[in-house]
Structures are given as structure tokens and as C-alpha cells.
Amino acid sequence: MITSALKPPGMSLFAALLLLPSAALFPRTAKAEIQGPVCRGTLLQLYVRESGESRTDRFRFNLRLEAEASTTSGALQKLSGRQARLREVLESLVDGRLVIPAPSTYAMAGSQPSSDYRAATTITGIVGRSNYDTLIQRAGRLPGVRLQGMTSLPSAEGQDRLQDQLLEKALQRGRSQAERTASALGLRRVVLLRIDQRSHASTRLSAMGVNASTRFRPEEAPLPKASLSLALDYCLN
């Protein structure tokens, strides 16, 4: 068996290459950057953007909780009681855990002597479609609670499906535009050289007040939206 000096017995080719001096792998005359496919025709650079909406799977809610008293300790104590009550209401409705940062307190300028200080915090969490209206109604009726908004969230499967659809549409649009350009130039061959993809998923926040006589329907909430952008390079000849 003949053993190469560059590859000792039992060593993989990849491991052997790692042991080679860098000069052997990258000659002095080699370019620092590896070049992509070369176009020996007309280079066409396109920018294509697609956007779409997916079905809402859940909602992220944002509540503000406040309490007022003549002292900071009194305001905090009152806020603690309201927070405990709100937790009881939300416990059976939310998916996962609640996020409640430490409260802040501040003096209220020009307030009545009995309510000189205010304590406040926020409460965020996730609620399913079936509990959408129930959470709005129950939380909105509690003292010191203000619903700041509900953010529509897609399912992971729905978001992936939408991204696949947007990618397919963007590639089709880019190809069609490249073929039209080639035809206008009297050229016939269209070759895709490069794809630079940028994806962005966004959720929409809908602020709302609470009216006990109104039923809020999850299907009427703004839908989650996603967008995808492609920078495409074509070679026409």
C-alpha cells in the first residue's frame, strides 16, 4: 500500500487538508474572495418583493395595571391586590406563563391629596382564539386595568407555509421579468446566477377599548403579515 506524504494512514482527507500549510491551499496568486458564476452575456439584476397574510393562531395581549394612593407604599399595596385578582381571572385563559415586570411608582402632579402617588406595571401573555373575547371582556371590567392591544400571531406551520408561498411567487416573478427583458433584447437564454433572500415576519397590534355589550371576534382582528425580498442576478444571452 502506497501512503501519501500528505495523508498519513487512518486520516481522513478532510483532516489531512486541515494540516496543510495555508500557502499550499491558497496560493499567493489566488483571490481573497471566491467568485461566483461568470456571466458571458448581459447581466440583469432584479429586486423582487412579495408579501402576504397568514391565519391567526393565537394572540399576544398587553395589559396595563395601575393603582393610586396617598403614599407610594399604599399605591404598591393596592396594585398588588389588583394584580392578584387579575392573575386569577387570567389563569384559566392564557397559554404559557405571564410576563409581569417590577412595578414603577411616581408622584402625580396636581392630583387630589388622597391620590398623590401611582403604581403601575404591565402584564403580557398569550391567549388562544377561543379565549380571545373572554379575556378582553373579563380583564377590561377589572379596576385599574387597561387593554393596550392584542397582537395577532401565526402558527409556526402557517408561517413556514406562507414563506414557502412567497418564495415561489418571488422566483416566478423574477423569472418572468428576466424572460421579458431577454425577449426585448433579442436574447433567448436566461440563467439564474445568484439569489439573496431577505425575509421578514411581522405581527400587527390592534388597540381597542372594551364595551361590555360588544363581542370581539378573533376573525375580525388584523392578520399576521410576512414579506420576502429577493435580489436576483440573471445572465441573458
mmCIF file of C-alpha atoms in Angstrom:
data_model
loop_
_atom_site.group_PDB
_atom_site.id
_atom_site.type_symbol
_atom_site.label_atom_id
_atom_site.label_comp_id
_atom_site.label_asym_id
_atom_site.label_seq_id
_atom_site.Cartn_x
_atom_site.Cartn_y
_atom_site.Cartn_z
ATOM 1 C CA MET A 1 0.000 0.000 0.000
ATOM 2 C CA ILE A 2 1.360 3.398 -1.003
ATOM 3 C CA THR A 3 0.864 6.106 1.635
ATOM 4 C CA SER A 4 0.787 9.757 0.584
ATOM 5 C CA ALA A 5 3.045 12.109 2.499
ATOM 6 C CA LEU A 6 0.112 14.490 2.759
ATOM 7 C CA LYS A 7 -2.287 11.902 4.159
ATOM 8 C CA PRO A 8 -0.958 9.601 6.931
ATOM 9 C CA PRO A 9 -2.656 6.205 7.347
ATOM 10 C CA GLY A 10 -6.056 6.298 9.033
ATOM 11 C CA MET A 11 -6.516 10.023 8.488
ATOM 12 C CA SER A 12 -9.454 11.344 6.514
ATOM 13 C CA LEU A 13 -8.898 13.586 3.521
ATOM 14 C CA PHE A 14 -10.614 16.479 5.330
ATOM 15 C CA ALA A 15 -8.341 16.122 8.364
ATOM 16 C CA ALA A 16 -5.292 15.908 6.117
ATOM 17 C CA LEU A 17 -6.246 19.102 4.329
ATOM 18 C CA LEU A 18 -6.547 20.896 7.656
ATOM 19 C CA LEU A 19 -2.897 20.055 8.371
ATOM 20 C CA LEU A 20 -1.621 21.505 5.112
ATOM 21 C CA PRO A 21 0.092 24.904 5.259
ATOM 22 C CA SER A 22 -2.190 27.698 4.249
ATOM 23 C CA ALA A 23 0.103 28.595 1.384
ATOM 24 C CA ALA A 24 -0.484 25.167 -0.141
ATOM 25 C CA LEU A 25 -4.237 25.556 -0.012
ATOM 26 C CA PHE A 26 -4.346 29.191 -1.104
ATOM 27 C CA PRO A 27 -1.570 30.193 -3.497
ATOM 28 C CA ARG A 28 -0.290 33.751 -3.347
ATOM 29 C CA THR A 29 -1.896 34.479 -6.694
ATOM 30 C CA ALA A 30 -5.353 33.320 -5.548
ATOM 31 C CA LYS A 31 -8.027 35.968 -4.966
ATOM 32 C CA ALA A 32 -9.090 36.609 -1.394
ATOM 33 C CA GLU A 33 -12.750 36.237 -2.311
ATOM 34 C CA ILE A 34 -14.225 33.220 -4.100
ATOM 35 C CA GLN A 35 -16.008 34.402 -7.215
ATOM 36 C CA GLY A 36 -19.468 33.213 -8.219
ATOM 37 C CA PRO A 37 -20.592 32.139 -11.702
ATOM 38 C CA VAL A 38 -19.358 34.384 -14.505
ATOM 39 C CA CYS A 39 -21.903 35.810 -16.946
ATOM 40 C CA ARG A 40 -20.659 35.799 -20.532
ATOM 41 C CA GLY A 41 -23.643 37.774 -21.726
ATOM 42 C CA THR A 42 -25.872 40.502 -20.356
ATOM 43 C CA LEU A 43 -26.088 40.670 -16.560
ATOM 44 C CA LEU A 44 -29.563 41.532 -15.275
ATOM 45 C CA GLN A 45 -30.027 42.395 -11.596
ATOM 46 C CA LEU A 46 -33.561 42.369 -10.199
ATOM 47 C CA TYR A 47 -35.142 43.123 -6.826
ATOM 48 C CA VAL A 48 -38.428 41.346 -6.134
ATOM 49 C CA ARG A 49 -40.624 41.719 -3.061
ATOM 50 C CA GLU A 50 -43.699 39.667 -2.096
ATOM 51 C CA SER A 51 -45.944 39.960 0.944
ATOM 52 C CA GLY A 52 -48.928 38.064 2.290
ATOM 53 C CA GLU A 53 -51.029 37.233 5.315
ATOM 54 C CA SER A 54 -51.494 34.040 7.286
ATOM 55 C CA ARG A 55 -54.263 32.813 9.554
ATOM 56 C CA THR A 56 -54.149 33.949 13.174
ATOM 57 C CA ASP A 57 -53.406 31.096 15.561
ATOM 58 C CA ARG A 58 -53.015 32.976 18.860
ATOM 59 C CA PHE A 59 -52.819 36.487 20.261
ATOM 60 C CA ARG A 60 -50.310 38.273 22.461
ATOM 61 C CA PHE A 61 -52.130 40.615 24.823
ATOM 62 C CA ASN A 62 -50.710 43.648 26.587
ATOM 63 C CA LEU A 63 -52.426 44.970 29.721
ATOM 64 C CA ARG A 64 -51.517 47.983 31.825
ATOM 65 C CA LEU A 65 -52.368 47.793 35.514
ATOM 66 C CA GLU A 66 -52.454 50.889 37.737
ATOM 67 C CA ALA A 67 -53.350 51.819 41.322
ATOM 68 C CA GLU A 68 -53.324 55.153 43.166
ATOM 69 C CA ALA A 69 -52.965 56.083 46.833
ATOM 70 C CA SER A 70 -51.696 58.866 49.098
ATOM 71 C CA THR A 71 -48.321 57.116 49.598
ATOM 72 C CA THR A 72 -46.063 55.014 47.426
ATOM 73 C CA SER A 73 -46.389 52.035 49.765
ATOM 74 C CA GLY A 74 -50.165 52.364 49.683
ATOM 75 C CA ALA A 75 -50.163 52.517 45.878
ATOM 76 C CA LEU A 76 -47.960 49.438 45.677
ATOM 77 C CA GLN A 77 -50.124 47.519 48.120
ATOM 78 C CA LYS A 78 -53.238 48.404 46.166
ATOM 79 C CA LEU A 79 -51.534 47.424 42.917
ATOM 80 C CA SER A 80 -50.529 44.082 44.433
ATOM 81 C CA GLY A 81 -54.145 43.311 45.310
ATOM 82 C CA ARG A 82 -55.343 44.195 41.818
ATOM 83 C CA GLN A 83 -52.568 42.129 40.293
ATOM 84 C CA ALA A 84 -53.562 39.084 42.346
ATOM 85 C CA ARG A 85 -57.173 39.466 41.203
ATOM 86 C CA LEU A 86 -56.097 39.826 37.593
ATOM 87 C CA ARG A 87 -53.950 36.698 37.847
ATOM 88 C CA GLU A 88 -56.994 34.717 38.991
ATOM 89 C CA VAL A 89 -59.004 35.922 36.016
ATOM 90 C CA LEU A 90 -56.243 35.179 33.500
ATOM 91 C CA GLU A 91 -55.068 31.849 34.888
ATOM 92 C CA SER A 92 -57.592 29.671 33.064
ATOM 93 C CA LEU A 93 -57.391 31.682 29.816
ATOM 94 C CA VAL A 94 -53.721 32.091 28.952
ATOM 95 C CA ASP A 95 -51.339 29.739 27.172
ATOM 96 C CA GLY A 96 -47.999 29.537 28.977
ATOM 97 C CA ARG A 97 -46.753 31.996 31.538
ATOM 98 C CA LEU A 98 -47.489 35.642 32.214
ATOM 99 C CA VAL A 99 -44.742 38.263 31.979
ATOM 100 C CA ILE A 100 -45.021 40.899 34.721
ATOM 101 C CA PRO A 101 -42.096 43.293 35.253
ATOM 102 C CA ALA A 102 -41.465 45.038 38.565
ATOM 103 C CA PRO A 103 -43.858 47.968 39.110
ATOM 104 C CA SER A 104 -42.904 51.619 38.887
ATOM 105 C CA THR A 105 -44.190 54.407 41.160
ATOM 106 C CA TYR A 106 -44.347 58.141 40.602
ATOM 107 C CA ALA A 107 -45.989 61.233 42.017
ATOM 108 C CA MET A 108 -48.952 62.662 40.146
ATOM 109 C CA ALA A 109 -48.803 66.410 39.662
ATOM 110 C CA GLY A 110 -51.970 68.318 40.508
ATOM 111 C CA SER A 111 -53.736 65.273 41.951
ATOM 112 C CA GLN A 112 -56.070 65.066 44.898
ATOM 113 C CA PRO A 113 -54.408 64.675 48.352
ATOM 114 C CA SER A 114 -55.868 61.171 48.697
ATOM 115 C CA SER A 115 -54.223 60.018 45.453
ATOM 116 C CA ASP A 116 -50.786 61.572 45.291
ATOM 117 C CA TYR A 117 -48.922 58.514 44.012
ATOM 118 C CA ARG A 118 -49.482 55.947 41.292
ATOM 119 C CA ALA A 119 -48.014 52.480 40.919
ATOM 120 C CA ALA A 120 -48.131 50.752 37.540
ATOM 121 C CA THR A 121 -46.954 47.666 35.717
ATOM 122 C CA THR A 122 -47.724 45.738 32.542
ATOM 123 C CA ILE A 123 -48.883 42.175 32.023
ATOM 124 C CA THR A 124 -48.326 40.310 28.790
ATOM 125 C CA GLY A 125 -49.177 36.774 27.755
ATOM 126 C CA ILE A 126 -50.590 34.569 25.009
ATOM 127 C CA VAL A 127 -54.240 33.670 24.544
ATOM 128 C CA GLY A 128 -55.802 31.260 22.054
ATOM 129 C CA ARG A 129 -58.509 32.147 19.557
ATOM 130 C CA SER A 130 -61.229 30.535 21.656
ATOM 131 C CA ASN A 131 -60.458 32.769 24.657
ATOM 132 C CA TYR A 132 -59.920 35.978 22.693
ATOM 133 C CA ASP A 133 -63.228 37.661 23.516
ATOM 134 C CA THR A 134 -63.422 36.218 27.029
ATOM 135 C CA LEU A 135 -60.084 37.720 28.032
ATOM 136 C CA ILE A 136 -60.977 41.134 26.632
ATOM 137 C CA GLN A 137 -64.286 41.212 28.452
ATOM 138 C CA ARG A 138 -63.091 39.885 31.821
ATOM 139 C CA ALA A 139 -59.854 41.847 32.034
ATOM 140 C CA GLY A 140 -61.456 45.030 30.779
ATOM 141 C CA ARG A 141 -64.023 45.068 33.587
ATOM 142 C CA LEU A 142 -61.448 44.962 36.398
ATOM 143 C CA PRO A 143 -60.473 48.228 38.129
ATOM 144 C CA GLY A 144 -57.160 49.727 37.092
ATOM 145 C CA VAL A 145 -56.807 47.516 34.011
ATOM 146 C CA ARG A 146 -56.379 48.986 30.544
ATOM 147 C CA LEU A 147 -56.086 46.787 27.469
ATOM 148 C CA GLN A 148 -53.339 48.273 25.331
ATOM 149 C CA GLY A 149 -53.659 45.880 22.428
ATOM 150 C CA MET A 150 -53.847 42.362 21.028
ATOM 151 C CA THR A 151 -51.166 41.202 18.608
ATOM 152 C CA SER A 152 -52.061 38.547 16.046
ATOM 153 C CA LEU A 153 -49.648 35.589 15.920
ATOM 154 C CA PRO A 154 -49.485 32.842 13.291
ATOM 155 C CA SER A 155 -48.740 29.199 13.964
ATOM 156 C CA ALA A 156 -45.231 28.002 13.137
ATOM 157 C CA GLU A 157 -46.637 25.795 10.377
ATOM 158 C CA GLY A 158 -48.679 28.653 8.957
ATOM 159 C CA GLN A 159 -45.695 30.985 8.921
ATOM 160 C CA ASP A 160 -43.492 28.404 7.181
ATOM 161 C CA ARG A 161 -46.206 27.713 4.619
ATOM 162 C CA LEU A 162 -46.584 31.422 3.890
ATOM 163 C CA GLN A 163 -42.816 31.867 3.488
ATOM 164 C CA ASP A 164 -42.723 28.975 1.004
ATOM 165 C CA GLN A 165 -45.556 30.551 -0.996
ATOM 166 C CA LEU A 166 -43.864 33.950 -1.023
ATOM 167 C CA LEU A 167 -40.566 32.429 -2.159
ATOM 168 C CA GLU A 168 -42.265 30.584 -5.020
ATOM 169 C CA LYS A 169 -44.097 33.734 -6.136
ATOM 170 C CA ALA A 170 -40.945 35.857 -5.960
ATOM 171 C CA LEU A 171 -38.930 33.378 -8.033
ATOM 172 C CA GLN A 172 -41.708 33.123 -10.608
ATOM 173 C CA ARG A 173 -41.981 36.888 -10.881
ATOM 174 C CA GLY A 174 -38.215 37.285 -11.218
ATOM 175 C CA ARG A 175 -38.036 34.621 -13.903
ATOM 176 C CA SER A 176 -40.896 36.146 -15.887
ATOM 177 C CA GLN A 177 -39.345 39.607 -15.734
ATOM 178 C CA ALA A 178 -35.963 38.250 -16.809
ATOM 179 C CA GLU A 179 -37.526 36.398 -19.750
ATOM 180 C CA ARG A 180 -39.384 39.526 -20.871
ATOM 181 C CA THR A 181 -36.173 41.523 -20.709
ATOM 182 C CA ALA A 182 -34.293 38.874 -22.683
ATOM 183 C CA SER A 183 -37.022 38.843 -25.323
ATOM 184 C CA ALA A 184 -36.869 42.628 -25.654
ATOM 185 C CA LEU A 185 -33.114 42.390 -26.218
ATOM 186 C CA GLY A 186 -33.464 39.617 -28.773
ATOM 187 C CA LEU A 187 -31.903 37.064 -26.447
ATOM 188 C CA ARG A 188 -33.223 33.589 -25.673
ATOM 189 C CA ARG A 189 -31.268 32.055 -22.789
ATOM 190 C CA VAL A 190 -31.925 33.031 -19.164
ATOM 191 C CA VAL A 191 -29.724 31.629 -16.382
ATOM 192 C CA LEU A 192 -30.161 32.415 -12.685
ATOM 193 C CA LEU A 193 -26.755 33.166 -11.150
ATOM 194 C CA ARG A 194 -27.440 34.397 -7.614
ATOM 195 C CA ILE A 195 -30.224 34.629 -5.003
ATOM 196 C CA ASP A 196 -30.018 36.928 -1.992
ATOM 197 C CA GLN A 197 -33.040 36.369 0.251
ATOM 198 C CA ARG A 198 -34.392 38.662 2.958
ATOM 199 C CA SER A 199 -37.432 37.509 4.960
ATOM 200 C CA HIS A 200 -39.460 39.436 7.493
ATOM 201 C CA ALA A 201 -42.433 38.305 9.548
ATOM 202 C CA SER A 202 -44.475 40.962 11.276
ATOM 203 C CA THR A 203 -47.398 40.982 13.636
ATOM 204 C CA ARG A 204 -49.990 43.693 13.904
ATOM 205 C CA LEU A 205 -51.018 45.346 17.112
ATOM 206 C CA SER A 206 -54.661 46.381 17.364
ATOM 207 C CA ALA A 207 -55.506 48.699 20.246
ATOM 208 C CA MET A 208 -59.092 48.527 21.482
ATOM 209 C CA GLY A 209 -61.357 49.723 24.220
ATOM 210 C CA VAL A 210 -63.819 47.430 25.971
ATOM 211 C CA ASN A 211 -67.557 47.709 25.659
ATOM 212 C CA ALA A 212 -69.497 45.135 27.660
ATOM 213 C CA SER A 213 -72.214 44.997 25.012
ATOM 214 C CA THR A 214 -69.765 44.209 22.215
ATOM 215 C CA ARG A 215 -68.428 40.793 21.374
ATOM 216 C CA PHE A 216 -64.936 40.790 19.920
ATOM 217 C CA ARG A 217 -64.373 38.211 17.184
ATOM 218 C CA PRO A 218 -60.869 36.845 16.551
ATOM 219 C CA GLU A 219 -61.551 36.533 12.818
ATOM 220 C CA GLU A 220 -62.004 40.319 12.656
ATOM 221 C CA ALA A 221 -58.562 41.058 14.136
ATOM 222 C CA PRO A 222 -55.755 42.139 11.785
ATOM 223 C CA LEU A 223 -53.930 39.134 10.340
ATOM 224 C CA PRO A 224 -50.217 38.381 10.815
ATOM 225 C CA LYS A 225 -48.227 39.555 7.831
ATOM 226 C CA ALA A 226 -44.939 38.412 6.321
ATOM 227 C CA SER A 227 -42.792 39.699 3.490
ATOM 228 C CA LEU A 228 -39.914 38.297 1.483
ATOM 229 C CA SER A 229 -37.413 40.126 -0.706
ATOM 230 C CA LEU A 230 -35.077 38.600 -3.268
ATOM 231 C CA ALA A 231 -32.130 40.139 -5.055
ATOM 232 C CA LEU A 232 -31.725 38.074 -8.222
ATOM 233 C CA ASP A 233 -28.925 38.076 -10.781
ATOM 234 C CA TYR A 234 -29.647 36.617 -14.229
ATOM 235 C CA CYS A 235 -27.365 36.075 -17.194
ATOM 236 C CA LEU A 236 -29.025 36.714 -20.547
ATOM 237 C CA ASN A 237 -27.531 35.533 -23.829
#
